[in-house]
mmCIF file of C-alpha atoms in Angstrom:
data_model
loop_
_atom_site.group_PDB
_atom_site.id
_atom_site.type_symbol
_atom_site.label_atom_id
_atom_site.label_comp_id
_atom_site.label_asym_id
_atom_site.label_seq_id
_atom_site.Cartn_x
_atom_site.Cartn_y
_atom_site.Cartn_z
ATOM 1 C CA MET A 15 4.097 -30.879 -19.453
ATOM 2 C CA ALA A 16 2.426 -28.934 -16.416
ATOM 3 C CA THR A 17 -1.085 -28.183 -16.427
ATOM 4 C CA THR A 18 -1.268 -24.324 -15.014
ATOM 5 C CA LYS A 19 -3.962 -23.296 -12.849
ATOM 6 C CA PRO A 20 -6.339 -20.457 -14.216
ATOM 7 C CA ALA A 21 -6.661 -17.283 -13.425
ATOM 8 C CA PRO A 22 -8.896 -16.822 -10.412
ATOM 9 C CA SER A 23 -12.545 -15.198 -10.360
ATOM 10 C CA ALA A 24 -13.647 -12.680 -9.118
ATOM 11 C CA ARG A 25 -15.145 -14.233 -6.702
ATOM 12 C CA GLU A 26 -12.596 -16.310 -5.781
ATOM 13 C CA THR A 27 -10.360 -13.622 -4.958
ATOM 14 C CA GLU A 28 -13.115 -11.915 -3.213
ATOM 15 C CA LEU A 29 -13.859 -14.946 -0.854
ATOM 16 C CA LEU A 30 -9.658 -15.237 -0.159
ATOM 17 C CA ASP A 31 -9.759 -12.074 0.434
ATOM 18 C CA ARG A 32 -12.320 -11.873 3.211
ATOM 19 C CA ALA A 33 -10.997 -15.599 4.520
ATOM 20 C CA TYR A 34 -7.631 -13.591 4.900
ATOM 21 C CA ALA A 35 -8.950 -11.047 6.791
ATOM 22 C CA TYR A 36 -11.108 -14.292 9.719
ATOM 23 C CA SER A 37 -7.423 -15.840 9.473
ATOM 24 C CA LEU A 38 -6.100 -12.968 10.908
ATOM 25 C CA THR A 39 -7.743 -12.662 13.639
ATOM 26 C CA HIS A 40 -8.815 -16.509 14.487
ATOM 27 C CA GLY A 41 -5.800 -17.901 12.762
ATOM 28 C CA LEU A 42 -5.436 -21.557 10.997
ATOM 29 C CA ALA A 43 -4.339 -24.298 12.814
ATOM 30 C CA ASP A 44 -8.036 -24.829 14.281
ATOM 31 C CA LEU A 45 -9.953 -23.649 11.168
ATOM 32 C CA SER A 46 -12.883 -24.979 10.312
ATOM 33 C CA LEU A 47 -15.366 -24.274 7.103
ATOM 34 C CA ARG A 48 -18.715 -23.968 8.451
ATOM 35 C CA PRO A 49 -17.872 -21.016 10.346
ATOM 36 C CA LEU A 50 -15.336 -19.872 8.162
ATOM 37 C CA ALA A 51 -17.852 -20.067 5.455
ATOM 38 C CA THR A 52 -20.807 -17.988 8.020
ATOM 39 C CA ALA A 53 -18.318 -15.051 8.738
ATOM 40 C CA ILE A 54 -17.034 -14.341 5.058
ATOM 41 C CA GLY A 55 -20.401 -14.648 3.353
ATOM 42 C CA SER A 56 -20.414 -18.329 2.184
ATOM 43 C CA SER A 57 -20.784 -21.810 2.344
ATOM 44 C CA PRO A 58 -18.667 -24.297 2.725
ATOM 45 C CA ARG A 59 -19.520 -26.368 -0.848
ATOM 46 C CA VAL A 60 -18.533 -23.451 -2.040
ATOM 47 C CA LEU A 61 -14.951 -22.877 -0.474
ATOM 48 C CA LEU A 62 -14.663 -26.487 -0.892
ATOM 49 C CA PHE A 63 -15.711 -26.346 -5.355
ATOM 50 C CA LEU A 64 -13.171 -23.005 -5.217
ATOM 51 C CA PHE A 65 -9.959 -24.259 -3.222
ATOM 52 C CA GLY A 66 -10.430 -28.075 -3.884
ATOM 53 C CA SER A 67 -10.274 -28.971 0.306
ATOM 54 C CA LYS A 68 -9.294 -27.300 3.220
ATOM 55 C CA ASP A 69 -5.656 -27.789 2.305
ATOM 56 C CA GLY A 70 -6.169 -26.241 -0.462
ATOM 57 C CA LEU A 71 -8.180 -23.305 1.214
ATOM 58 C CA ILE A 72 -5.005 -23.084 3.688
ATOM 59 C CA ARG A 73 -2.303 -22.631 1.302
ATOM 60 C CA ALA A 74 -4.121 -20.272 -0.349
ATOM 61 C CA LEU A 75 -4.582 -18.240 2.550
ATOM 62 C CA LEU A 76 -0.534 -19.092 2.992
ATOM 63 C CA ALA A 77 -0.281 -17.845 -0.775
ATOM 64 C CA ARG A 78 -2.026 -14.590 0.456
ATOM 65 C CA SER A 79 -0.068 -14.097 3.408
ATOM 66 C CA ARG A 80 3.427 -14.236 2.250
ATOM 67 C CA THR A 81 2.207 -11.833 -0.768
ATOM 68 C CA ASP A 82 1.883 -9.094 2.015
ATOM 69 C CA GLU A 83 5.673 -9.846 2.871
ATOM 70 C CA LEU A 84 6.534 -10.249 -0.214
ATOM 71 C CA GLU A 85 5.123 -6.658 -0.958
ATOM 72 C CA LEU A 86 7.118 -5.270 1.707
ATOM 73 C CA LEU A 87 10.151 -7.110 0.320
ATOM 74 C CA GLN A 88 9.960 -5.304 -3.294
ATOM 75 C CA GLU A 89 8.803 -2.202 -2.017
ATOM 76 C CA ILE A 90 12.097 -1.769 0.627
ATOM 77 C CA ASN A 91 14.741 -3.549 -2.747
ATOM 78 C CA SER A 92 12.815 -0.379 -4.829
ATOM 79 C CA ARG A 93 14.340 2.498 -2.316
ATOM 80 C CA TYR A 94 17.616 1.978 -2.900
ATOM 81 C CA ASP A 95 20.167 2.042 -6.023
ATOM 82 C CA ASP A 96 23.191 0.856 -4.119
ATOM 83 C CA ALA A 97 23.423 -1.136 -1.343
ATOM 84 C CA PRO A 98 22.381 0.595 1.609
ATOM 85 C CA GLY A 99 23.715 -2.169 4.236
ATOM 86 C CA LEU A 100 21.906 -4.628 6.647
ATOM 87 C CA GLU A 101 21.678 -2.007 9.778
ATOM 88 C CA VAL A 102 19.722 0.331 7.329
ATOM 89 C CA VAL A 103 17.148 -2.834 5.602
ATOM 90 C CA ALA A 104 17.293 -4.027 9.162
ATOM 91 C CA ARG A 105 15.710 -0.955 10.679
ATOM 92 C CA GLU A 106 13.293 -0.565 7.905
ATOM 93 C CA LEU A 107 12.291 -4.285 8.167
ATOM 94 C CA TRP A 108 11.763 -4.048 12.586
ATOM 95 C CA SER A 109 9.936 -0.931 11.822
ATOM 96 C CA TRP A 110 7.183 -2.341 9.620
ATOM 97 C CA LEU A 111 7.451 -5.739 11.637
ATOM 98 C CA ALA A 112 6.887 -4.043 15.017
ATOM 99 C CA ALA A 113 3.710 -2.039 13.664
ATOM 100 C CA LYS A 114 0.845 -2.259 16.160
ATOM 101 C CA GLU A 115 -1.396 -2.743 12.987
ATOM 102 C CA ARG A 116 0.573 -5.950 11.156
ATOM 103 C CA ARG A 117 0.331 -7.684 14.262
ATOM 104 C CA PRO A 118 -2.614 -10.022 13.415
ATOM 105 C CA LEU A 119 -0.099 -10.846 10.210
ATOM 106 C CA MET A 120 2.697 -11.691 12.230
ATOM 107 C CA THR A 121 0.999 -14.004 14.562
ATOM 108 C CA LEU A 122 -0.041 -15.412 11.254
ATOM 109 C CA TRP A 123 3.080 -15.448 10.062
ATOM 110 C CA VAL A 124 4.447 -17.678 13.268
ATOM 111 C CA GLU A 125 1.515 -19.888 13.425
ATOM 112 C CA ALA A 126 1.958 -20.828 9.886
ATOM 113 C CA TYR A 127 6.102 -20.417 10.646
ATOM 114 C CA GLY A 128 5.408 -22.881 13.272
ATOM 115 C CA ARG A 129 3.165 -25.095 11.363
ATOM 116 C CA SER A 130 5.545 -25.882 8.303
ATOM 117 C CA LEU A 131 7.990 -27.203 10.834
ATOM 118 C CA VAL A 132 6.138 -29.755 12.793
ATOM 119 C CA ALA A 133 4.142 -30.192 9.879
ATOM 120 C CA PRO A 134 5.976 -30.875 6.643
ATOM 121 C CA GLU A 135 3.625 -32.598 4.733
ATOM 122 C CA GLY A 136 0.412 -30.445 4.613
ATOM 123 C CA PRO A 137 -0.941 -27.451 4.076
ATOM 124 C CA TRP A 138 1.907 -25.964 5.637
ATOM 125 C CA ALA A 139 4.567 -26.855 3.480
ATOM 126 C CA ASP A 140 7.676 -25.170 2.771
ATOM 127 C CA TYR A 141 6.498 -22.205 4.662
ATOM 128 C CA ALA A 142 9.070 -21.850 7.071
ATOM 129 C CA ARG A 143 12.115 -22.498 4.925
ATOM 130 C CA SER A 144 10.260 -20.772 1.544
ATOM 131 C CA THR A 145 10.045 -17.944 4.012
ATOM 132 C CA VAL A 146 13.784 -17.996 5.345
ATOM 133 C CA ALA A 147 14.582 -17.605 1.735
ATOM 134 C CA ASP A 148 13.041 -14.481 1.132
ATOM 135 C CA TRP A 149 14.362 -12.820 4.282
ATOM 136 C CA LEU A 150 18.198 -13.612 3.771
ATOM 137 C CA GLU A 151 17.285 -12.762 -0.330
ATOM 138 C CA LEU A 152 16.252 -9.026 0.814
ATOM 139 C CA LEU A 153 19.476 -8.728 3.571
ATOM 140 C CA ALA A 154 21.764 -10.253 0.437
ATOM 141 C CA THR A 155 20.424 -7.807 -2.016
ATOM 142 C CA ALA A 156 21.678 -4.862 1.302
ATOM 143 C CA GLN A 157 25.225 -5.904 1.336
ATOM 144 C CA PRO A 158 27.937 -4.799 -1.193
ATOM 145 C CA GLU A 159 28.581 -7.178 -3.760
ATOM 146 C CA ARG A 160 31.289 -7.997 -2.100
ATOM 147 C CA GLU A 161 30.558 -8.982 1.245
ATOM 148 C CA ARG A 162 27.429 -10.641 -0.102
ATOM 149 C CA ALA A 163 29.418 -13.481 -1.754
ATOM 150 C CA SER A 164 31.091 -14.151 0.948
ATOM 151 C CA THR A 165 30.777 -16.747 3.998
ATOM 152 C CA ARG A 166 31.172 -13.672 6.588
ATOM 153 C CA GLY A 167 28.225 -11.884 4.065
ATOM 154 C CA GLU A 168 26.303 -14.666 4.378
ATOM 155 C CA ALA A 169 26.851 -15.291 8.378
ATOM 156 C CA ARG A 170 26.019 -11.558 9.220
ATOM 157 C CA ARG A 171 23.096 -11.630 7.308
ATOM 158 C CA THR A 172 22.201 -15.168 8.831
ATOM 159 C CA GLY A 173 22.772 -13.516 12.099
ATOM 160 C CA VAL A 174 20.485 -9.932 11.238
ATOM 161 C CA LEU A 175 17.651 -12.446 10.285
ATOM 162 C CA ALA A 176 17.953 -14.572 13.338
ATOM 163 C CA MET A 177 17.670 -11.470 15.662
ATOM 164 C CA LEU A 178 14.779 -9.776 13.770
ATOM 165 C CA ARG A 179 12.516 -12.721 14.186
ATOM 166 C CA GLY A 180 13.775 -13.378 17.564
ATOM 167 C CA ALA A 181 13.192 -9.802 18.761
ATOM 168 C CA LEU A 182 9.543 -10.842 16.982
ATOM 169 C CA LEU A 183 8.977 -13.140 18.894
ATOM 170 C CA ASP A 184 9.544 -11.710 21.416
ATOM 171 C CA LEU A 185 7.605 -8.593 20.892
ATOM 172 C CA LEU A 186 4.607 -10.804 19.903
ATOM 173 C CA ALA A 187 4.523 -12.697 23.470
ATOM 174 C CA THR A 188 4.982 -9.263 25.490
ATOM 175 C CA GLY A 189 3.846 -6.290 23.878
ATOM 176 C CA ASP A 190 7.133 -4.034 24.632
ATOM 177 C CA THR A 191 7.766 -2.130 21.346
ATOM 178 C CA ASP A 192 10.444 0.392 23.082
ATOM 179 C CA ARG A 193 12.136 -2.309 25.026
ATOM 180 C CA VAL A 194 12.327 -4.526 22.270
ATOM 181 C CA THR A 195 13.099 -2.108 20.113
ATOM 182 C CA ALA A 196 16.251 -0.514 22.204
ATOM 183 C CA ALA A 197 17.463 -4.649 21.641
ATOM 184 C CA VAL A 198 17.231 -4.205 17.768
ATOM 185 C CA GLU A 199 18.858 -1.254 18.042
ATOM 186 C CA ARG A 200 21.612 -2.041 20.606
ATOM 187 C CA TYR A 201 22.026 -5.203 18.083
ATOM 188 C CA LEU A 202 22.415 -2.709 14.898
ATOM 189 C CA ALA A 203 24.755 -0.349 16.920
ATOM 190 C CA ASP A 204 27.906 -3.389 17.994
#
């Protein structure tokens, strides 16, 4: 019989939100508990008690960042009764991804994605694969059912996802929103 973790306390939720805000500006790769605890008004001992370990805290922070992504995906899904088409959803996704206010979240996402590829056994485990699955699932719902179930449909949504992620990396590296958005539009128009 599997045991379930009890719901987080109000204090745990508050500290997680503060730690998440901290990680958006400081990243996770070099996370040190002492500076983090000081910045969020806690102590390393309290963080270890609440999250079990530094890896447990990182896993909680990654889950928190995925929550933001999943909320976006659910929001986009809820706007349509029928499959709106890959191009429509890809444009909405790009608009959300490219928004200046989301740069810290997107930078954290890139960091976590990359770390999950090079440290697949650590707290980053499965992050990249899970986010690919989430985004492909959203893109699948944008396709008409017949296309969604086909090999060609799977290839199309994989191509759109690859384009969006490549564009995001370019945008984060250069900050050139106009150029990268023009390239996204060009890709989607073809």
